[in-house]
Every structure is written in structure tokens, then in C-alpha cells.
Amino acid sequence: MGKLVYSLLILFFVHVICASTLEESSENELVLNYIIQNGDCQAQAQPCDLCDQSKWTNNENFNKTASAYFIDGGKADTFFQMECTLHGDNIQISSTSQNGANLVVTGTMYLFGKKGVLLNTASIAMGGTGYLNATVIKTTDKTLLTLRNDAVLEVLQNIDLSFKGSTEVDLNDNSVLRCFGDAQFDLVKILGNGYLSGVNVTLDELALDPNAVIEANGTLEFENKPTSILLGRAVASTLLFHNNLSAYDLQVDHLTVPSGFSLTITSNGVLRAKSLQLNGNLVIDNANLIINADEMVILRPPGIINLVGNSMANFSNVAIRYLNTTSPDKNKPLSTINIDNSVSFIGSFDLDAVIILNPNSVLDLNNDLVLEKCIKNYGGIINAYQVLTCNNDDLYLYLTDNITPQLTIYEDASISLYMLYNYGGLITIKATNKLVGNVVSNGTISIGVDAYLFVTGFIDLIQGSTVIIQGIGYNTSRPALEALNPIKLAGDIYFNVSAPLPNANVAYFLVSSQQLYLEGKFENVIQNPLLAIYNLTQLYVYPVEDDHSVVPLPDTFLVYSNTYTAPTKKHGPGLGIFFGIFIPIVFVCAAIGGGLYLYKKRQSAQNIHYHRLNEASQTSLST
């Protein structure tokens, strides 16, 4: 009698649970088919086989589509085994005790719940292949789902999988959990070579081993829990998180770093993104950052990208307002920033980094940029609008795959470095610009109309170099290209001069060493228009040496009007033969008077001005 009462009580309790947790059938005539713990299922060498029809209370209706299944494990060491197909409107695996029900799958499991599958205080351990097919799959009350030993669990159709309510999902070894719909989890541990995929995946916490992978075709979202540390690979179309996140290998199309929090990419890791919204901070800690946007993305404040140590950042189609680098140890390699497509530095940056421009890329420096190292340009374009400073390295322009590297210096811009090496590149001067440093070039230096480049060091124009002076007026106070120190001339020079006044004594100053000398001569001088039509002559003017210790005029290459001429004079070793043309006797007195005036003016001069080269050409011209 007692056993009968006990069975009736259990049956009543089961009905109550099913009524409260399972979705009602549209037919309202579900046949309940349940199995509860009994002597055959406790501490047996072999678990109870759920595919054994005799184990079910209503075995006549076993595996009928209108059935609702309830599997209960009431005590510890109660295990169920399943290697068959189980389908019905509702499937519930739960327990009436805190010990829980344990379902062990060693082969292939099929749970087809037309209305839903509910895991309630249950533990499912899979070592084979499982398939869940239901409208809704939910878990409650400390359910544990463990996949191990190459197990595979596929949630079929476009259904929602919800492992919420203090539940845990563990993917061990090479196990796989594939969700073809959305999935929600409290805690997921993807261990070993485990793999989890879904459309939109939401997690409170995620533990990701180095070789493990989580992938979301839609949004991967971390809810407001303590910092998640991802040691493996995470792939998503959109990443959302509401606390600090640390990741190793992150591939995201659309990434937003929320305000007040940070995303850290750890040592030797990588972040790949197509778009990035920085409300918080992004830290690249001795790792790699790759932003390859399809269209221009502006990284606006208040967020900052911080490159720490030996990090690498690859930017493509990105405009950057805030960027910071930190080098804890100056003896270690600094961060590297790779530029592809179009990148703009909108803000002012002081970076412990080296910048590399790849072929056909464009880097716009819209504000001041200070680099601990400098820039290596392999076929890209640098547009400098403000100040570019390289503290401890040189700027290189490398001809790469027949693609010409370019450096364009605009009005108000200046460059400060030790060496600028132009190997087959193009340096364009747009206005009055200053370069603090030295220049070595076998490429092209193009100086715009009425523009001016002053180099505080030396200039070496080596074999194959070209200087283009697009247009220069006469009697200017400065030459088009000037260096404080020597200029070594080689290669070709092209120049265009404006028309002089008729019968005027004019000079066009092309290239000059302000204090020292010119070495060598241009191999080819190409004039446009030809100087003869203006009665102009190209000349090299060298310093004047006399007994009065007058500050010498700088060495200058110029063209001038030969309306007035001077006698031939030789100056110093290797200076060539000076020449003069005697003018008619009627102008002799005027020429002598002009020469005396120039001599006295030289004695009193303390600073050399380029307009004096007009007058100096009267007494020191040489071909």
C-alpha cells in the first residue's frame, strides 16, 4: 500500500513539474511518457538505456510525436544512457533531487522536441554525436552540459538555445557545439581544441583555451560580468561587451569598446577589425592590431589606442584622432604601425614607434607627429601638413615594384630628422618649407612655383637624381633649393623661369649653399623656356676670396641676364676659367664705378643676402 501511495505521489509531482515547465501542445492531448530513477538505474555497471522501451512508464506510446518525455534522476550515481532517437513535442531532462540526473551519451543522441527541450538540474555528458532539434532549448537550475572526446552537439534548425540560470557548458578536447540559431549562456568553458558556434551568442562568462574557438555569425556579446579573458580565437560580425575584455585572437567586423572599459589584446595576439568605435580604450600589449576597413573609419575620442612595447598596428582606411604608444624598455623593439590604403592621423601624436607605408597607401599627417623612430615608405604617399619629427631614426623613400614613393610637404609643414634618404622617390615642395637635417637623393626633388626648400644640413644629389624647379621669378631674396652646408650636384636639373624685364640686370637663383660650397655640376640642364630667348645665361658663382677677409658669397647655381657683364676671373683650385666681355668704350666708366661701389659694400657686409648675387656676378662669373 505504501509503495502505491509513493508511486502516485511521484506521478502527481511529475505532472506538476511538466505542467509548470513544458509548453502545452497545440493539440492539448499530450501522452506523458516518463522514466524515473528506480533500482535498475542506480549504481549499475551499465546505465539505464533510455532507448529501452521497457524502462518507460507508458511504453506503448514510446517515441510517439504527441508524447511529452520526462527523465528524472532522483539520487546520486543515477545514470542514463542514450544511443537512439527520441522525439516528441516536449522533452524534459530534470531531477526531483539536488543530485541531478546524469545522461551519458556514448554514441549518437537525437532529441527532437517539437515544442522544446528543457534541461533542469541535469547533467549531460557527451562522448559521441548529439543532435538537438526543438523550437526552444532551455536550461535551468545548475544544469551542466559537458562535451568531451571528439563529441559533437548540433542544435538544428534556426532555434534559440538558452543555457541560463547558473548553468555551465564545458567543451573539452576536440568537442564541438554548433548552434544554427541564437545561443545564450551563463558560463561556457571551451577547453582543449573545443569549438562553439552560433548566430548571435550571448555570454555572461567565457573561458577560452589557447587552441579553442568561439564563432558568432552575428553578434558576440559579453554581459556585465567580471573581466573575461579569452586565450583562444573569437570570431564575430559584431562584438559587444559591458566590462573589461582581454583577448588573444579576435576577428571582428564591427567592434565597439564601451565607455569606461578597455579591450586588451595580449602578448603575441592579434585583433582584426573592419570598423572600430572607441568609447573606451584599446590596449595592444606586445600584440598585433589590424584594422582593414571597407570604407573610411574615424577613430574618435574619448577612446585611445595604446600600443605597448613591441606591438604592430596595421591601419587601412582609418582616420585616427587619438593614438598612444608605450615602450617600457627602450632597449627592446618599439611598436610598428603598418599603413595600407588611406590613413589619416588627425590628432597630434608622440609615438614610440616606426611607421611603414605599403605600396599605394596614403598617410595624411594633419597634425604634429613625433616618432621615436621614423617612417619607411615602400611605394606609398606621405602628405605632411604640419610638423614631422623623427628623434632617433631616418626617413626612407624606397622605390618598390616600380611604384614611386612620395613625400609632399605643404605650406606650414616642416620636417626634423637626421637623414632623409630618397631612393627613387618623389619629394614635392608646395610652399616655403624647412627641413632640419640632411638629404641624400637619387630620386626627384620637385619644387613648386615660387616655392622654397631650405635644408639645415647638407644635400647629396647622387647619380640618377633630378631637381625640378617648376617656376621661379627673378631677383628673389632666396634660391629655390638651399642648404646651409655643402650641396653635391649630380644628375639632371629642370627649371622654368618667368620672363625678365627688358634690358634689365636680373638673376634667378636656383640652387645655393648658404655658407659653404657646391661640389660638382649637374650633368644635364634642361631649360624651359630656352634661356636664349631672354638673353639669359646659366652660371655657377663661387665664393670671393680677397685680402680684406670679406665674408664670401655662397656657392650658387643661377641664371642671369647678361645685359651687363664682367671680366673673366679665376677663383681657387678647380674653379674653372672666368670670362668677361669688354663692353664698348662708352660704358667703361660706368662699369668701373659699379665695381668700386660693389667692393666697398662687400667690406661692410655682415650677413649675406641673395640679392647681392646680382652685383657679385659682375666680378665673379664663370662657366
XYZ file of C-alpha atoms in Angstrom:
623
model
C 0.000 0.000 0.000
C 2.867 2.331 0.911
C 4.610 1.706 -2.436
C 1.406 2.509 -4.324
C 0.958 5.784 -2.442
C 4.611 6.620 -3.064
C 4.244 5.958 -6.826
C 1.086 8.046 -7.031
C 2.807 10.922 -5.231
C 5.751 10.782 -7.657
C 3.426 10.654 -10.642
C 1.479 13.652 -9.322
C 4.721 15.568 -8.710
C 5.930 14.806 -12.247
C 2.693 16.132 -13.714
C 3.060 19.320 -11.712
C 6.627 19.841 -12.999
C 5.654 19.162 -16.584
C 2.676 21.472 -16.351
C 4.812 24.287 -14.973
C 7.843 23.935 -17.234
C 6.786 22.471 -20.549
C 4.957 24.301 -23.253
C 1.471 22.967 -23.810
C 0.795 21.145 -27.029
C -1.459 22.801 -29.519
C -3.372 19.558 -29.557
C -3.772 19.673 -25.749
C -3.642 15.860 -25.689
C -0.040 15.012 -24.905
C 0.663 11.492 -23.745
C 3.109 11.727 -20.838
C 5.911 9.209 -21.057
C 8.425 9.413 -18.237
C 11.123 7.355 -16.630
C 12.162 7.875 -13.030
C 15.031 6.551 -11.017
C 14.479 3.063 -9.774
C 16.533 0.137 -8.777
C 17.616 -0.600 -12.321
C 19.129 2.853 -12.740
C 21.066 3.212 -9.504
C 24.755 2.366 -9.206
C 24.622 -0.129 -12.023
C 27.623 -1.156 -14.067
C 25.665 -0.149 -17.144
C 23.483 2.975 -17.112
C 19.796 2.737 -17.781
C 19.228 2.722 -21.512
C 16.664 5.338 -22.500
C 16.271 3.521 -25.776
C 14.930 0.515 -23.872
C 11.193 0.858 -24.293
C 10.563 -1.219 -21.188
C 12.111 1.462 -18.993
C 9.374 3.937 -19.784
C 6.191 4.051 -17.735
C 3.991 4.343 -20.802
C 5.945 2.154 -23.160
C 3.074 1.700 -25.556
C 3.336 5.370 -26.530
C 7.133 5.404 -26.570
C 8.568 7.728 -29.236
C 5.205 8.979 -30.389
C 5.305 12.518 -31.735
C 2.493 13.576 -29.405
C 4.364 12.374 -26.351
C 5.973 14.525 -23.686
C 9.059 12.962 -22.169
C 10.235 13.447 -18.628
C 13.504 11.882 -17.473
C 14.275 12.091 -13.790
C 17.244 11.113 -11.673
C 16.482 11.323 -8.011
C 19.703 10.219 -6.351
C 23.429 10.355 -6.803
C 25.035 7.806 -9.069
C 21.925 7.626 -11.199
C 22.930 7.469 -14.852
C 21.046 7.174 -18.098
C 22.404 6.146 -21.430
C 21.048 7.052 -24.848
C 22.096 5.997 -28.319
C 18.865 6.315 -30.232
C 16.366 8.845 -31.490
C 13.960 10.372 -29.021
C 11.335 12.703 -30.393
C 8.176 14.240 -29.101
C 6.532 17.564 -28.553
C 8.341 18.313 -25.298
C 11.423 16.739 -23.790
C 12.481 17.480 -20.243
C 15.544 16.099 -18.504
C 15.393 17.070 -14.862
C 15.643 15.871 -11.313
C 13.471 15.944 -8.237
C 16.548 15.981 -6.007
C 19.585 18.211 -5.822
C 21.852 15.436 -7.023
C 20.522 15.767 -10.529
C 20.019 13.460 -13.446
C 23.012 12.279 -15.406
C 22.641 11.495 -19.078
C 25.657 9.868 -20.693
C 25.814 9.763 -24.492
C 28.442 7.409 -25.856
C 27.205 7.075 -29.416
C 24.697 9.257 -31.221
C 21.874 11.086 -29.480
C 18.867 12.603 -31.178
C 16.490 14.747 -29.150
C 13.734 16.085 -31.359
C 11.422 18.275 -29.322
C 8.752 19.851 -31.449
C 7.790 22.312 -28.729
C 11.012 22.464 -26.781
C 13.754 20.748 -24.848
C 14.271 21.668 -21.201
C 17.280 20.646 -19.140
C 16.523 21.143 -15.466
C 19.128 20.283 -12.820
C 20.552 17.801 -15.268
C 23.984 16.800 -16.383
C 24.615 15.667 -19.938
C 27.996 14.187 -20.736
C 28.623 13.503 -24.396
C 31.311 11.400 -25.954
C 29.642 10.917 -29.308
C 27.433 12.950 -31.609
C 24.277 14.661 -30.482
C 21.511 16.482 -32.283
C 19.000 18.767 -30.625
C 16.040 19.884 -32.655
C 13.402 21.966 -30.993
C 11.695 25.331 -31.105
C 13.331 26.363 -27.836
C 16.087 24.714 -25.849
C 16.441 25.949 -22.288
C 18.269 25.023 -19.142
C 17.564 25.886 -15.542
C 18.946 25.280 -12.071
C 22.622 24.408 -12.332
C 22.496 22.284 -15.438
C 25.852 21.079 -16.684
C 26.466 20.168 -20.312
C 29.840 18.577 -20.949
C 31.179 17.529 -24.324
C 34.393 15.546 -24.444
C 36.389 13.097 -26.544
C 35.564 14.482 -30.005
C 31.890 14.831 -29.123
C 29.667 16.884 -31.408
C 26.373 18.514 -30.449
C 24.407 20.260 -33.171
C 21.381 22.375 -32.398
C 19.391 22.024 -35.596
C 17.091 24.428 -37.392
C 17.002 28.126 -36.553
C 16.162 27.682 -32.917
C 17.210 29.513 -29.780
C 19.475 27.796 -27.300
C 19.363 29.192 -23.778
C 21.734 27.857 -21.153
C 20.752 30.352 -18.460
C 20.139 30.044 -14.744
C 23.562 29.252 -13.243
C 24.242 26.678 -15.920
C 27.580 25.669 -17.316
C 28.627 24.336 -20.698
C 32.016 22.668 -20.979
C 33.537 21.783 -24.332
C 36.568 19.585 -23.803
C 39.161 18.001 -26.047
C 38.045 18.260 -29.686
C 34.344 18.587 -28.924
C 32.028 20.816 -30.952
C 28.794 22.648 -30.146
C 27.111 24.086 -33.234
C 24.054 26.291 -32.869
C 22.239 27.191 -36.052
C 20.286 29.861 -34.211
C 20.912 32.220 -31.307
C 22.504 30.947 -28.121
C 22.642 32.304 -24.580
C 24.959 31.039 -21.889
C 25.819 31.760 -18.297
C 29.238 30.166 -18.291
C 30.985 28.465 -21.171
C 34.344 26.765 -20.905
C 35.841 25.935 -24.274
C 38.847 23.833 -23.462
C 41.478 21.998 -25.466
C 40.533 22.236 -29.131
C 36.869 22.849 -28.405
C 34.644 24.817 -30.786
C 31.394 26.730 -30.257
C 29.426 28.469 -32.989
C 26.125 30.282 -33.241
C 24.363 33.161 -34.945
C 24.029 35.632 -32.072
C 25.854 34.372 -28.997
C 25.448 35.997 -25.581
C 27.538 35.005 -22.580
C 27.981 36.061 -19.000
C 31.390 34.436 -18.780
C 33.636 32.661 -21.222
C 36.819 30.719 -20.611
C 38.640 30.116 -23.878
C 41.721 27.917 -24.036
C 44.598 28.891 -26.384
C 43.556 26.408 -29.089
C 39.816 26.803 -28.626
C 37.469 28.789 -30.886
C 34.171 30.617 -30.439
C 32.443 31.958 -33.522
C 29.295 34.036 -33.986
C 27.935 34.773 -37.431
C 26.081 37.721 -35.931
C 26.803 39.371 -32.591
C 29.070 38.028 -29.887
C 28.129 39.779 -26.650
C 29.605 39.571 -23.180
C 27.197 40.679 -20.488
C 28.099 42.666 -17.391
C 30.345 40.225 -15.608
C 33.956 40.484 -14.390
C 36.731 40.734 -16.956
C 36.641 37.914 -19.474
C 39.986 36.518 -20.589
C 40.000 34.892 -23.996
C 43.133 32.883 -24.651
C 41.843 31.305 -27.853
C 40.242 32.638 -31.013
C 36.970 34.569 -31.111
C 35.274 35.395 -34.426
C 32.174 37.558 -34.823
C 30.487 40.026 -37.101
C 29.866 42.369 -34.167
C 31.453 42.306 -30.721
C 29.734 43.883 -27.730
C 30.942 43.784 -24.157
C 29.991 45.643 -20.994
C 33.103 45.239 -18.900
C 36.822 44.876 -19.456
C 37.786 42.250 -22.001
C 41.147 40.625 -22.582
C 41.633 38.631 -25.770
C 44.383 36.873 -27.675
C 42.991 36.294 -31.179
C 39.961 38.408 -32.031
C 38.467 38.760 -35.509
C 35.532 41.162 -35.642
C 33.894 43.113 -38.440
C 32.342 45.728 -36.152
C 33.907 46.394 -32.768
C 32.755 48.857 -30.126
C 34.786 49.485 -26.984
C 32.283 50.808 -24.410
C 32.862 53.895 -22.328
C 34.720 53.306 -19.083
C 36.109 49.924 -20.130
C 39.013 48.617 -22.140
C 39.814 45.869 -24.591
C 43.306 44.427 -24.241
C 44.968 42.240 -26.857
C 47.565 40.191 -25.009
C 51.128 39.268 -25.894
C 51.670 37.910 -29.419
C 47.940 38.096 -30.048
C 46.052 39.811 -32.861
C 42.913 41.917 -33.300
C 41.384 42.117 -36.781
C 38.525 44.545 -37.342
C 36.782 46.311 -40.207
C 35.295 49.053 -38.069
C 36.141 50.283 -34.604
C 34.249 52.664 -32.323
C 36.325 53.773 -29.357
C 34.322 54.998 -26.404
C 36.762 53.255 -24.084
C 40.401 52.323 -24.608
C 42.046 49.711 -26.792
C 45.338 48.310 -25.499
C 47.629 46.340 -27.817
C 50.119 44.730 -25.437
C 53.057 43.382 -27.452
C 50.468 42.167 -29.939
C 49.085 42.992 -33.397
C 46.244 45.299 -34.388
C 44.764 45.048 -37.891
C 42.016 47.467 -38.927
C 41.112 46.913 -42.578
C 38.002 48.960 -43.184
C 35.990 48.723 -46.383
C 35.263 52.454 -46.099
C 36.943 55.228 -44.141
C 36.522 54.782 -40.390
C 37.197 57.669 -37.996
C 38.555 56.675 -34.584
C 37.190 59.493 -32.452
C 37.787 60.379 -28.812
C 37.417 59.797 -25.954
C 38.897 56.369 -26.617
C 42.621 55.870 -27.172
C 44.565 53.156 -28.962
C 47.589 52.326 -26.826
C 50.392 50.313 -28.428
C 52.573 48.788 -25.718
C 56.101 47.520 -26.282
C 56.811 45.527 -29.427
C 53.316 45.806 -30.890
C 52.261 46.099 -34.513
C 49.279 48.037 -35.867
C 48.039 47.706 -39.451
C 45.674 50.511 -40.488
C 43.679 50.628 -43.715
C 41.036 53.293 -44.431
C 41.268 54.715 -40.923
C 41.328 58.260 -39.561
C 42.910 58.375 -36.104
C 42.387 61.132 -33.561
C 43.996 59.526 -30.513
C 46.878 57.073 -30.538
C 49.467 56.381 -27.872
C 52.500 54.128 -27.627
C 54.406 52.965 -24.589
C 57.839 51.386 -24.595
C 58.653 50.062 -21.113
C 62.183 49.149 -22.179
C 63.989 51.410 -24.627
C 66.381 48.576 -25.461
C 63.586 46.440 -26.876
C 61.965 46.859 -30.299
C 59.339 49.560 -30.457
C 55.856 49.324 -31.895
C 55.345 49.130 -35.653
C 52.447 50.787 -37.482
C 51.681 49.474 -40.986
C 49.707 51.678 -43.357
C 47.515 50.338 -46.181
C 45.067 52.168 -48.426
C 44.236 55.532 -46.834
C 45.046 56.507 -43.243
C 44.806 59.934 -41.592
C 46.460 60.993 -38.357
C 44.068 63.722 -37.287
C 45.419 64.263 -33.786
C 48.893 65.190 -32.561
C 50.871 62.080 -31.643
C 54.122 61.353 -29.842
C 54.806 57.700 -30.594
C 57.485 55.211 -29.621
C 57.050 53.563 -32.980
C 58.146 53.136 -36.565
C 55.635 53.630 -39.392
C 55.726 51.530 -42.572
C 53.822 52.576 -45.693
C 52.951 49.738 -48.037
C 52.649 50.223 -51.827
C 49.819 52.528 -52.985
C 48.970 53.565 -49.439
C 48.359 57.153 -48.302
C 49.254 58.650 -44.926
C 47.873 62.115 -44.162
C 49.641 63.875 -41.286
C 47.091 66.539 -40.423
C 48.772 67.487 -37.175
C 52.148 67.262 -35.472
C 53.702 63.801 -35.333
C 56.735 62.905 -33.213
C 58.228 59.441 -33.700
C 60.879 57.766 -31.595
C 61.855 56.063 -34.839
C 60.629 57.296 -38.224
C 58.869 56.298 -41.444
C 59.790 53.760 -44.118
C 57.842 54.415 -47.279
C 57.643 51.461 -49.691
C 55.675 52.983 -52.547
C 53.153 54.974 -50.533
C 52.314 58.675 -50.261
C 53.036 60.855 -47.231
C 51.187 64.169 -47.065
C 52.770 66.360 -44.377
C 50.634 69.336 -43.346
C 52.309 70.128 -40.025
C 55.490 69.115 -38.192
C 57.020 65.660 -38.608
C 59.824 64.854 -36.158
C 61.925 61.688 -36.071
C 64.039 61.519 -32.926
C 66.322 58.545 -33.457
C 65.962 57.286 -36.985
C 65.871 58.291 -40.647
C 63.069 58.700 -43.159
C 63.330 56.406 -46.200
C 61.604 56.536 -49.559
C 62.058 53.186 -51.353
C 61.067 52.529 -54.952
C 59.068 49.276 -54.644
C 57.758 47.196 -57.551
C 58.123 50.246 -59.818
C 55.796 52.186 -57.528
C 57.233 55.600 -56.682
C 57.170 56.554 -53.003
C 56.167 60.163 -52.410
C 56.608 62.809 -49.738
C 54.658 66.040 -50.192
C 55.413 68.948 -47.863
C 52.627 71.524 -47.755
C 52.506 75.088 -46.510
C 53.283 75.448 -42.774
C 54.835 71.977 -42.707
C 58.384 71.168 -41.669
C 60.414 68.019 -41.126
C 63.016 67.400 -38.454
C 65.263 64.329 -38.586
C 68.854 63.290 -39.145
C 68.684 61.887 -42.672
C 66.121 61.805 -45.438
C 67.003 59.081 -47.936
C 65.184 59.382 -51.242
C 65.846 56.181 -53.180
C 63.843 56.594 -56.366
C 61.066 58.569 -54.739
C 59.461 61.964 -55.285
C 59.759 64.824 -52.795
C 57.371 67.672 -53.601
C 57.704 71.133 -52.044
C 54.491 73.155 -52.117
C 55.475 76.360 -50.308
C 58.237 77.819 -48.150
C 59.427 74.783 -46.243
C 62.254 73.868 -43.930
C 63.922 70.507 -43.431
C 66.065 70.209 -40.321
C 68.550 67.501 -41.230
C 70.341 66.161 -44.289
C 69.158 64.853 -47.646
C 70.567 62.082 -49.844
C 68.663 61.609 -53.080
C 68.877 59.691 -56.316
C 65.192 60.326 -56.862
C 63.343 63.530 -57.682
C 63.001 66.761 -55.724
C 60.234 68.881 -57.233
C 59.889 72.471 -56.042
C 56.637 74.190 -56.899
C 56.175 77.592 -58.483
C 57.710 80.254 -56.230
C 58.283 77.579 -53.570
C 61.436 77.205 -51.478
C 63.166 74.387 -49.614
C 65.818 75.158 -47.027
C 67.878 72.257 -45.632
C 69.836 72.955 -42.451
C 72.382 70.222 -43.197
C 73.856 69.016 -46.471
C 72.312 67.758 -49.707
C 73.829 64.916 -51.736
C 72.289 64.667 -55.183
C 73.778 61.414 -56.391
C 73.830 59.730 -59.798
C 70.345 59.484 -61.276
C 68.857 62.294 -59.228
C 66.603 65.003 -60.602
C 65.802 68.506 -59.394
C 62.703 70.160 -60.850
C 62.100 73.870 -60.272
C 58.633 74.409 -61.649
C 58.801 78.182 -61.732
C 60.911 80.952 -60.247
C 60.914 84.717 -60.521
C 63.906 86.983 -60.903
C 65.844 88.897 -58.245
C 64.282 86.907 -55.400
C 65.779 87.051 -51.911
C 66.356 83.300 -51.845
C 67.023 80.395 -54.191
C 64.554 77.601 -54.893
C 66.756 74.943 -53.246
C 69.152 75.906 -50.495
C 71.289 74.155 -47.906
C 73.260 75.612 -45.042
C 76.085 73.164 -45.751
C 77.560 71.754 -48.986
C 75.464 70.531 -51.871
C 76.811 67.779 -54.085
C 75.460 68.218 -57.589
C 74.767 65.320 -59.941
C 72.003 64.149 -62.207
C 69.650 66.498 -64.028
C 68.003 69.814 -63.279
C 64.844 71.100 -64.959
C 63.745 74.674 -64.420
C 61.238 77.201 -65.646
C 61.833 80.941 -65.285
C 59.439 83.823 -65.649
C 60.112 86.419 -68.335
C 62.550 89.144 -67.217
C 62.097 92.839 -67.694
C 63.572 94.048 -70.987
C 67.196 95.170 -70.778
C 67.277 94.571 -67.015
C 70.018 93.162 -64.859
C 68.200 90.156 -63.360
C 69.189 86.898 -61.706
C 67.262 83.706 -60.999
C 68.731 81.828 -58.019
C 68.217 78.092 -58.441
C 70.483 76.128 -56.077
C 72.703 77.561 -53.357
C 74.857 76.563 -50.397
C 74.322 79.305 -47.869
C 77.678 79.136 -46.106
C 79.905 76.608 -47.862
C 80.163 75.309 -51.414
C 78.721 73.413 -54.341
C 80.557 70.265 -55.371
C 80.400 69.098 -58.955
C 77.884 70.146 -61.573
C 74.591 68.948 -62.940
C 75.042 66.516 -65.803
C 72.091 67.844 -67.771
C 70.464 71.250 -67.539
C 67.057 71.371 -69.184
C 65.617 74.864 -69.662
C 62.003 75.762 -70.212
C 61.828 78.106 -71.973
C 65.270 78.249 -73.560
C 67.337 80.933 -71.921
C 68.485 82.363 -75.233
C 65.116 83.915 -75.949
C 65.517 86.071 -72.854
C 69.255 86.705 -73.368
C 69.945 84.724 -70.151
C 72.986 82.670 -69.218
C 73.342 79.838 -66.698
C 76.229 80.267 -64.282
C 77.920 78.814 -61.246
C 79.016 81.544 -58.825
C 81.717 80.655 -56.307
C 82.955 82.420 -53.160
C 85.044 85.555 -53.500
C 88.398 85.465 -51.720
C 90.429 88.661 -51.266
C 92.827 90.340 -48.880
C 90.115 92.028 -46.887
C 88.679 88.794 -45.342
C 85.248 89.598 -46.638
C 82.607 87.005 -45.778
C 82.417 85.055 -49.024
C 79.340 84.839 -51.100
C 77.803 81.368 -51.094
C 78.253 78.993 -53.984
C 75.219 79.378 -56.201
C 73.906 77.964 -59.443
C 71.858 80.610 -61.200
C 70.777 82.093 -64.481
C 71.152 85.781 -65.127
C 70.690 88.494 -67.676
C 73.911 89.358 -69.455
C 72.928 92.902 -70.254
C 75.880 93.768 -68.021
C 78.933 91.543 -67.917
C 82.182 91.269 -66.016
C 85.739 90.267 -66.845
C 86.933 86.700 -66.564
C 88.429 85.763 -63.193
C 89.658 82.507 -61.692
C 88.959 81.672 -58.060
C 90.660 78.840 -56.230
C 91.616 75.350 -57.336
C 89.309 73.700 -59.820
C 87.074 76.714 -60.181
C 87.469 76.900 -63.996
C 88.234 79.760 -66.268
C 86.391 83.011 -65.729
C 85.475 85.087 -68.674
C 84.431 88.645 -69.474
C 83.176 90.526 -72.387
C 84.509 94.032 -72.942
C 81.705 96.458 -73.485
C 82.004 99.456 -75.713
C 84.298 102.214 -74.514
C 81.344 104.456 -73.818
C 80.343 102.151 -70.843
C 83.821 101.672 -69.308
C 83.463 104.412 -66.748
C 80.078 103.156 -65.644
C 81.412 99.601 -65.216
C 84.389 100.752 -63.129
C 82.201 102.886 -60.921
C 79.829 99.991 -60.338
C 82.730 97.705 -59.454
C 84.119 100.119 -56.857
C 80.698 100.508 -55.304
C 80.310 96.738 -55.001
C 83.759 96.334 -53.418
C 83.021 98.839 -50.636
C 79.659 97.284 -49.992
C 81.282 93.848 -49.611
C 83.690 95.116 -46.945
C 80.887 96.341 -44.699
C 78.605 93.312 -45.151
C 77.975 91.034 -42.141
C 75.100 88.939 -43.445
C 74.866 87.519 -46.936
C 71.643 88.185 -48.867
C 70.832 86.583 -52.135
C 70.033 89.791 -53.961
C 73.781 90.585 -53.720
C 74.454 87.779 -56.125
C 73.230 90.118 -58.872
C 76.014 92.525 -58.150
C 78.594 89.800 -57.413
C 78.007 88.329 -60.828
C 79.650 91.470 -62.272
C 83.064 90.392 -60.925
C 82.920 86.613 -60.347
C 81.176 84.825 -63.182
C 82.466 81.527 -64.531
C 81.099 78.997 -66.972
